[in-house]
Coordinates of C-alpha atoms and ligand atoms in Angstrom, one line a residue:
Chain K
X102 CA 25.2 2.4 1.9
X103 CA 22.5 5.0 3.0
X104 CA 20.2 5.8 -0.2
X105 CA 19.1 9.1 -1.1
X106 CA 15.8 10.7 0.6
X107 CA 13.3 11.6 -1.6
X108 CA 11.2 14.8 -2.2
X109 CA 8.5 13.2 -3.0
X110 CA 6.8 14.3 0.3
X111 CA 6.8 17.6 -1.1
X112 CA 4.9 16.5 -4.1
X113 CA 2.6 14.6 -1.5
X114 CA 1.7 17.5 1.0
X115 CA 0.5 19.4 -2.2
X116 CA -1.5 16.8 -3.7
X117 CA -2.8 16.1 0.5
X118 CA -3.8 19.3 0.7
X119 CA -5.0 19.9 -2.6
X120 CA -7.1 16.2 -2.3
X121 CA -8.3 18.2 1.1
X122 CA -9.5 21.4 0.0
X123 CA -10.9 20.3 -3.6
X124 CA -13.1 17.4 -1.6
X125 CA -14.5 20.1 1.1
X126 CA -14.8 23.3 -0.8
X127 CA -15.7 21.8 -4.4
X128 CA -19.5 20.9 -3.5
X129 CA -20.3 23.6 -1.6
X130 CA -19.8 25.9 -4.8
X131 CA -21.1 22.9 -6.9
X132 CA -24.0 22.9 -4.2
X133 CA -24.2 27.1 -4.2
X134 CA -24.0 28.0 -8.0
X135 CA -24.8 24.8 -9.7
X136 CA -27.9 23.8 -7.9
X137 CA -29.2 26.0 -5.4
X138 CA -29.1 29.2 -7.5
X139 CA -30.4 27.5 -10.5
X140 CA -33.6 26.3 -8.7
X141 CA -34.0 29.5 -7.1
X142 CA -33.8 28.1 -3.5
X143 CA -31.4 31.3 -3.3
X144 CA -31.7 34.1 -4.7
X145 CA -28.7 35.0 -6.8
X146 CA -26.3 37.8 -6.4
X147 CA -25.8 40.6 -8.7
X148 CA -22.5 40.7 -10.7
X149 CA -21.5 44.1 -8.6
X150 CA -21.4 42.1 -5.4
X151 CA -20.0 38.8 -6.2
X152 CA -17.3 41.3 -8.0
X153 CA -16.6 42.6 -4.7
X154 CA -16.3 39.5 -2.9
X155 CA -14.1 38.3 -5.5
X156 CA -11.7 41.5 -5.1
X157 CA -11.3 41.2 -1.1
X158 CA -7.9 39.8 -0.3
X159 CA -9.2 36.6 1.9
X160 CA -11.0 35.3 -1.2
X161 CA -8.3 36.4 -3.3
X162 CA -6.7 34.2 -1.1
X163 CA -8.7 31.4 -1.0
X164 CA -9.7 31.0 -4.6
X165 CA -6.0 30.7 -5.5
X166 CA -5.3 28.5 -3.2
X167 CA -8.4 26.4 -4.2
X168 CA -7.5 26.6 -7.7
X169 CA -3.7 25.9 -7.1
X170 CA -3.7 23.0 -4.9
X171 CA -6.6 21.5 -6.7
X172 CA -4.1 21.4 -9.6
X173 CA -1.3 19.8 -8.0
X174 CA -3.6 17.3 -6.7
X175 CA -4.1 16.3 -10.2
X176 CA -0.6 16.3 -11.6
X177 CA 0.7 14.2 -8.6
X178 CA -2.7 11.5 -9.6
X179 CA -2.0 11.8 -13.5
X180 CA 2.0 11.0 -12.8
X181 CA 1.1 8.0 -11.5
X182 CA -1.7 7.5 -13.9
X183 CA 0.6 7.6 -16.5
X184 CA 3.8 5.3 -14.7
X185 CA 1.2 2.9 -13.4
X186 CA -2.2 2.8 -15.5
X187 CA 0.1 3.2 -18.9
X188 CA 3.0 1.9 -18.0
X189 CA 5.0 4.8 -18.9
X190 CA 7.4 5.1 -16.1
X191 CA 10.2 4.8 -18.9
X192 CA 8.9 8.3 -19.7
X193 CA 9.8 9.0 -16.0
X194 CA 11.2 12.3 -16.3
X195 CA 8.8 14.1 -19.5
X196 CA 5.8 12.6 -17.5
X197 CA 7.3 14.8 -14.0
X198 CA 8.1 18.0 -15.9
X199 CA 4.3 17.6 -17.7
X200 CA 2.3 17.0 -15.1
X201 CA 3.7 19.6 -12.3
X202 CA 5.0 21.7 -14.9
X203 CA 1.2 21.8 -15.9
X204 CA 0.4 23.0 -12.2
X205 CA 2.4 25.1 -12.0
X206 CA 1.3 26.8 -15.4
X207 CA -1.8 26.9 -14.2
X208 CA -0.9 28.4 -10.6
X209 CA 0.7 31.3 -12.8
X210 CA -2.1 31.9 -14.7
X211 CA -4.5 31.5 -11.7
X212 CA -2.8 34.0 -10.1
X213 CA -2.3 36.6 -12.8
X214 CA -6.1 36.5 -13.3
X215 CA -6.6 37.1 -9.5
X216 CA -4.5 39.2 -9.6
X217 CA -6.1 41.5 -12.1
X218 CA -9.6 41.0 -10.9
Chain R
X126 CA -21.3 -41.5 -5.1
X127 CA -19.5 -38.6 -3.5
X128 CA -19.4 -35.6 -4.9
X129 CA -16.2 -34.1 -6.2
X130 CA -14.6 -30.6 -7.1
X131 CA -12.0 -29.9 -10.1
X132 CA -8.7 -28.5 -8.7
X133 CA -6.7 -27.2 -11.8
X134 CA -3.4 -26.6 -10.0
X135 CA -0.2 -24.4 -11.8
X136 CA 2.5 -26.5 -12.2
X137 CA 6.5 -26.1 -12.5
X138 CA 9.1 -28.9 -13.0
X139 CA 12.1 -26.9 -14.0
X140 CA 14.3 -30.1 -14.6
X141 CA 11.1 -31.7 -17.0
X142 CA 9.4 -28.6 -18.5
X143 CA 10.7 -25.3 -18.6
X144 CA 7.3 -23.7 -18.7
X145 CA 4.4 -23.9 -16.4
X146 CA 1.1 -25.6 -17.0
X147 CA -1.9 -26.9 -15.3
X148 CA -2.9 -30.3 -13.6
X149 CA -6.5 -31.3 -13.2
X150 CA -7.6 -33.1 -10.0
X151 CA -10.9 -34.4 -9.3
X152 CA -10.9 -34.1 -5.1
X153 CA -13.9 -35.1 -2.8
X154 CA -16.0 -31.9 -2.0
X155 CA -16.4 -32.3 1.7
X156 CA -18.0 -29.6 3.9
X157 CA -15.5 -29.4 6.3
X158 CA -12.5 -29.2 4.3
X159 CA -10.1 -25.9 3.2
X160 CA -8.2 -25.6 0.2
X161 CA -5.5 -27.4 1.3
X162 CA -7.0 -30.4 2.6
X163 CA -8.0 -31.2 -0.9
X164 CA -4.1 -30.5 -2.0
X165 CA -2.9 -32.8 1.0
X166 CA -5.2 -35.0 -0.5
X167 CA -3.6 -35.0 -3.9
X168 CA 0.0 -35.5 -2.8
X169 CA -1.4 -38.3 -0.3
X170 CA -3.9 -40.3 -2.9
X171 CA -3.4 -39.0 -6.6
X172 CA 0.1 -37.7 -7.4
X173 CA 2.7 -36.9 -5.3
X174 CA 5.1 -34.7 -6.9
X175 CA 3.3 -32.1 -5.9
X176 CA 5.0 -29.1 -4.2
X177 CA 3.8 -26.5 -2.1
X178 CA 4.1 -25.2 1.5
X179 CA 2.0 -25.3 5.2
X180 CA 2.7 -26.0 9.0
X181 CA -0.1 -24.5 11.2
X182 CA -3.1 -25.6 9.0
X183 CA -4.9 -22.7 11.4
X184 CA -3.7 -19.2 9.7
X185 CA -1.1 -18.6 11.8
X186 CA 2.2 -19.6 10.0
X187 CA 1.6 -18.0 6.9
X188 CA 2.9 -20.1 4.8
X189 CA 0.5 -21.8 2.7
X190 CA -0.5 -18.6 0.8
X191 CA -1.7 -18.8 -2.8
X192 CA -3.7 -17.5 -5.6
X193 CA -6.7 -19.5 -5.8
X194 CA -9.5 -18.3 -8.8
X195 CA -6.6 -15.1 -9.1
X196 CA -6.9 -13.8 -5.4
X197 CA -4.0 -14.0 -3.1
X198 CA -5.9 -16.2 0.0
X199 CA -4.2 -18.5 2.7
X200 CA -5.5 -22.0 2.0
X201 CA -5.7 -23.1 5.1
X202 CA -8.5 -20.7 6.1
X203 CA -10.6 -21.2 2.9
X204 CA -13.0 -23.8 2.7
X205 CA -13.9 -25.7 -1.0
X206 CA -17.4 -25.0 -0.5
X207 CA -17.1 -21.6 -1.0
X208 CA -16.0 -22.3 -4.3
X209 CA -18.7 -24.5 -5.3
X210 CA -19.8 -25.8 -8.1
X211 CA -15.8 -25.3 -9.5
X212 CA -13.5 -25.5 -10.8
X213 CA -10.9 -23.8 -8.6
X214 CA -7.5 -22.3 -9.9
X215 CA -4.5 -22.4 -7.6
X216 CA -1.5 -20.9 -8.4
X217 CA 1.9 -19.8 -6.9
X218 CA 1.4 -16.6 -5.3
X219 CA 1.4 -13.7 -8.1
X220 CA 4.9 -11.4 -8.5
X221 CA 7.1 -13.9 -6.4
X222 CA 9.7 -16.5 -8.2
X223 CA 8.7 -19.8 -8.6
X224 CA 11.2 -22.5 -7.1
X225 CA 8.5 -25.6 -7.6
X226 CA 4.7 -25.6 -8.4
X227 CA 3.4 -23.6 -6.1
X228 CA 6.5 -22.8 -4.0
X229 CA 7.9 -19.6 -4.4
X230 CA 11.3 -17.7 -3.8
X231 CA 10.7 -15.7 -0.5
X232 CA 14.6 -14.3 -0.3
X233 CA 13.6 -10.9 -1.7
X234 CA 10.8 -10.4 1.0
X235 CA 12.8 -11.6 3.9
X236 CA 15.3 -9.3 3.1
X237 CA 13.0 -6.1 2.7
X238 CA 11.7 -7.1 5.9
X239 CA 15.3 -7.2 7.5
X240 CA 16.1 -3.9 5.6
X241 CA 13.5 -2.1 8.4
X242 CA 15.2 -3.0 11.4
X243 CA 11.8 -4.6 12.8
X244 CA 13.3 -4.7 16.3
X245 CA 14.3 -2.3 19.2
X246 CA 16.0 0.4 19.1
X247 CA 17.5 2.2 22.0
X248 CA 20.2 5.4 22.2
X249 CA 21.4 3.8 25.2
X250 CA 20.3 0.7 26.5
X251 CA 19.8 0.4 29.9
X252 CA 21.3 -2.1 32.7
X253 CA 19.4 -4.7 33.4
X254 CA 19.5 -3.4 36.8
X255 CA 17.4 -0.6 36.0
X256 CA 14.5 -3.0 35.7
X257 CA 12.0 -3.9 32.9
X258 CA 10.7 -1.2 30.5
X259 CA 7.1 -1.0 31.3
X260 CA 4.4 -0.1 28.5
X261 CA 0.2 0.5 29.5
X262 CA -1.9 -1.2 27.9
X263 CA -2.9 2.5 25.9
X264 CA 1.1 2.0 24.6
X265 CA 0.3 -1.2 23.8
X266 CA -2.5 -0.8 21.8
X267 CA -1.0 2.1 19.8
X268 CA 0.9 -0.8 18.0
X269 CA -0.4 -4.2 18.6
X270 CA -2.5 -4.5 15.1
X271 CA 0.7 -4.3 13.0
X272 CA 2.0 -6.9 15.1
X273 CA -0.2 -9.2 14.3
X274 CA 1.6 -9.7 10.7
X275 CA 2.4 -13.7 10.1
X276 CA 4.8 -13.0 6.6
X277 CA 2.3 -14.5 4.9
X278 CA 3.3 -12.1 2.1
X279 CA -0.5 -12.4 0.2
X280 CA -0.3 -8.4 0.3
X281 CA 2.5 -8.6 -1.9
X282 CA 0.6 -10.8 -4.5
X283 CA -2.7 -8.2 -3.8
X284 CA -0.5 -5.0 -4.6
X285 CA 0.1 -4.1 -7.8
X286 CA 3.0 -1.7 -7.5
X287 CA 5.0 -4.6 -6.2
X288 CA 4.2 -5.9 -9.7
X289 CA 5.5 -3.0 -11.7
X290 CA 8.1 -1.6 -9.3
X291 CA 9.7 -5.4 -7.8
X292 CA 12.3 -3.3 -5.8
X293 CA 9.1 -1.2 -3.8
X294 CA 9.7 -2.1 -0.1
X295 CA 6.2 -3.3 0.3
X296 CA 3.2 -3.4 2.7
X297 CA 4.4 -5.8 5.0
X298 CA 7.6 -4.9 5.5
X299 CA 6.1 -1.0 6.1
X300 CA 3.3 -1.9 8.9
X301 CA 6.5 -4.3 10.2
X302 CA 8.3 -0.9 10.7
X303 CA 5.3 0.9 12.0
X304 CA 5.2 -1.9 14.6
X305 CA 8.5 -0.6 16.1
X306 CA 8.4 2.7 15.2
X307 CA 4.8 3.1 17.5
X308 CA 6.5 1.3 20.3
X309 CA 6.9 3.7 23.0
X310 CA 10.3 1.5 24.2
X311 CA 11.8 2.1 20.3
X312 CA 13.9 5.1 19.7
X313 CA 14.9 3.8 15.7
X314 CA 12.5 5.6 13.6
X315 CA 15.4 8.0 12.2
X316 CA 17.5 4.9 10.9
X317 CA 14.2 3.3 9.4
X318 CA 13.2 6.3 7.9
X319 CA 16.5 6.5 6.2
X320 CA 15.0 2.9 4.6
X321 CA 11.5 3.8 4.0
X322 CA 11.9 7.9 3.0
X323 CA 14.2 6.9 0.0
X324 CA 12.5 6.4 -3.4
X325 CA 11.8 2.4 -2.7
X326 CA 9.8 3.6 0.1
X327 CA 6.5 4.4 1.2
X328 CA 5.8 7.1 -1.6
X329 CA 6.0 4.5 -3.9
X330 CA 2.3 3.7 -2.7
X331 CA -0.2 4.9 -4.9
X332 CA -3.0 3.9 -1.8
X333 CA -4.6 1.3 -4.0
X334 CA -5.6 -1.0 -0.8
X335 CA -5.2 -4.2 -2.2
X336 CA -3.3 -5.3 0.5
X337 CA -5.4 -4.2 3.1
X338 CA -8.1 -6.1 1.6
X339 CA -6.5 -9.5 1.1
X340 CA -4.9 -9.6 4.7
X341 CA -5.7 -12.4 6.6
X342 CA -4.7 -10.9 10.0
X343 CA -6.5 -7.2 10.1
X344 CA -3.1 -5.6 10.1
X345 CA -4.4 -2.7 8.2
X346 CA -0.9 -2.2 5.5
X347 CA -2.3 0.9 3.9
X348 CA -3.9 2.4 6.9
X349 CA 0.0 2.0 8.1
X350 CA 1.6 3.2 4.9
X351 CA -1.0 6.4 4.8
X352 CA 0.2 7.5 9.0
X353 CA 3.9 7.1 7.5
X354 CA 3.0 9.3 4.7
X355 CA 2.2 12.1 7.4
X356 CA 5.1 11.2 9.2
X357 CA 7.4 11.3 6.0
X358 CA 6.1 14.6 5.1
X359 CA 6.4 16.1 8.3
X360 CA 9.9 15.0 8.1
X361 CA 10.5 16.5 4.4
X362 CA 9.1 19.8 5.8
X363 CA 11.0 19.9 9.0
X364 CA 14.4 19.5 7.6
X365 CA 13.8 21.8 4.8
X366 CA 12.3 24.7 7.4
X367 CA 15.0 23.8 10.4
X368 CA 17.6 22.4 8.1
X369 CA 20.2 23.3 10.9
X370 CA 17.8 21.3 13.9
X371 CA 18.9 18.1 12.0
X372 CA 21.8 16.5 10.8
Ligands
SF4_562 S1 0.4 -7.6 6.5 FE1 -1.2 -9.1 6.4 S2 -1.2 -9.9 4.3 FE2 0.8 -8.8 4.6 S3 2.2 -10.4 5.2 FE3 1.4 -9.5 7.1 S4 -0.4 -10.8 7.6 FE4 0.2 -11.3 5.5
FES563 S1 -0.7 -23.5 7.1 FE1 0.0 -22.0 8.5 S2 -1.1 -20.3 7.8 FE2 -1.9 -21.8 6.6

């Protein structure tokens, strides 16, 4: 009897990706606009530029994509944070809908607001 | 007087006690003795109802595996001193059944391992006519460190999602089918990936790296699970974009 393949790649190449981007992309604004800025080893840009860096359709682009993935690296972590760590897998099913239903959510609302920028 | 070292070993007698308990032994502490040295010494001088497997005594069998102060370790590789001044804890090896003491019920492993067709697979064979099929030492390579598994099944013990999830296919049995599926002469990575790709498979990992850890042999189980991953992944995606390329 041949089982059932599962979709979890899918989940996977999201939470890959995500895992990816988050780790290379997350200090360099943590590095940009939490440290360097702050200590004035940079001097900061007005609100009219970074406004119009934000509106140009690459970083469009990339800030959802940053945002996005970044969530569905955490929903894919917290589902098994939740079967594993609190031995909840009986709560299999809630636990799936919560966690990427969350990401999704979120990739909605990130969009919306990137949208409207 | 020589000096000794407290063994407090798990024991099971199904037909006396239906639950487990532990023994204390007082064994000599000698410098050039492993852990099971001082266990052959205990069946040979202080009690010998004592049950537990070995062969090789030189970590190559892998089958005197057990959990000694909680770890998953092959007692023929471990010597008492490191353990020094006691006492030491030896137990069967964590999520397997228990047949006797430290014996435990391998059938479920052995037949996970079978389950991944760990041999060669060919389309079409060819005559034996046609001559050997030749592999460089490049090919070689590509797979050689996940044949170096012995079955000694201590990444089992080391992984904790074969604790919660007993019907997870397992490290072993994964860098077992790596072993084949990286051999240039195999052509059976579609049938083991209709094993591994299903929900007892490889996405079962949560990359925890236990089992890499605890190996005795450098087969690297979760370096092998994570280049499935890719491969799985690949797979999801290529069916689901060229869903008429493959069956
Ligand atoms: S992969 Fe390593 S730890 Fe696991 S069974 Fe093989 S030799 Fe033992
Ligand atoms: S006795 Fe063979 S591996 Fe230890």
């Amino acid at each position: 009897m041949q089982k059932k393949r599962s979709n979890d790649p899918f989940w996977w190449t999201l939470f890959g990706a995500g895992g990816t981007i988050s780790a290379f992309f997350i200090p360099v604004h943590v590095l940009l606009f939490g440290i360097a800025m702050p200590l004035g080893w940079i001097s900061v840009p007005d609100y009219e530029t970074l406004l119009q860096l934000a509106q140009h359709p690459v970083t469009r682009l990339y800030i959802f994509a940053l945002v996005s993935l970044s969530l569905f690296h955490w929903a894919h972590r917290f589902r098994y944070t939740l079967y594993d760590g609190l031995m909840l897998k009986h709560l299999e099913h809630y636990i799936f809908i919560f966690c990427y239903g969350s990401a999704l959510a979120g990739t909605v609302i990130t969009g919306v607001l990137i949208w409207t920028i | 007087m020589e000096t000794t070292i407290n063994l407090q070993v798990l024991r099971y007698i199904p037909e006396k006690d239906p639950d487990p308990f532990y023994q204390e032994y007082e064994v000599p502490l000698r410098e050039e003795w492993v852990i099971l040295d001082a266990l052959n010494y205990i069946k040979d001088q202080i009690d010998g109802t004592l049950s537990y497997r070995w062969s090789c005594r030189m970590g190559v069998c892998g089958s005197c595996g057990m959990m000694v102060n909680e770890k998953p370790i092959l007692t023929c590789e471990t010597f008492l001193e490191k353990y020094m001044p006691g006492p030491i804890r030896i137990a069967p090896l964590n999520y397997f059944g228990v047949i006797r003491d430290l014996v435990v019920e391998t059938d479920g492993f052995m037949e996970k391992v079978k389950r991944v067709k760990p041999w060669i697979i060919r389309d079409k064979e060819k005559a034996p006519l046609e001559g050997e099929y030749l592999q460089t030492p490049e090919e070689l390579s590509e797979y050689k460190q996940y044949s170096m598994c012995i079955n000694c099944m201590l990444c089992y013990s080391a992984c904790p999602v074969v604790g919660l999830e007993p019907q997870f296919i397992g490290p072993a049995a994964i860098a077992l089918a790596q072993r084949y599926n990286y051999d240039n002469r195999d052509e059976g990575q579609n049938q083991r990936n209709d094993v591994l790709l299903t929900d007892d498979g490889i996405f079962e990992c949560t990359l925890v790296g236990e089992c890499s850890e605890v190996c005795p042999k450098k087969v690297d189980p979760a370096g092998a699970i994570q280049r499935y991953k890719v491969q799985g992944a690949t797979e999801w995606w290529t069916s689901v974009l060229l869903p008429f390329g493959k069956k």
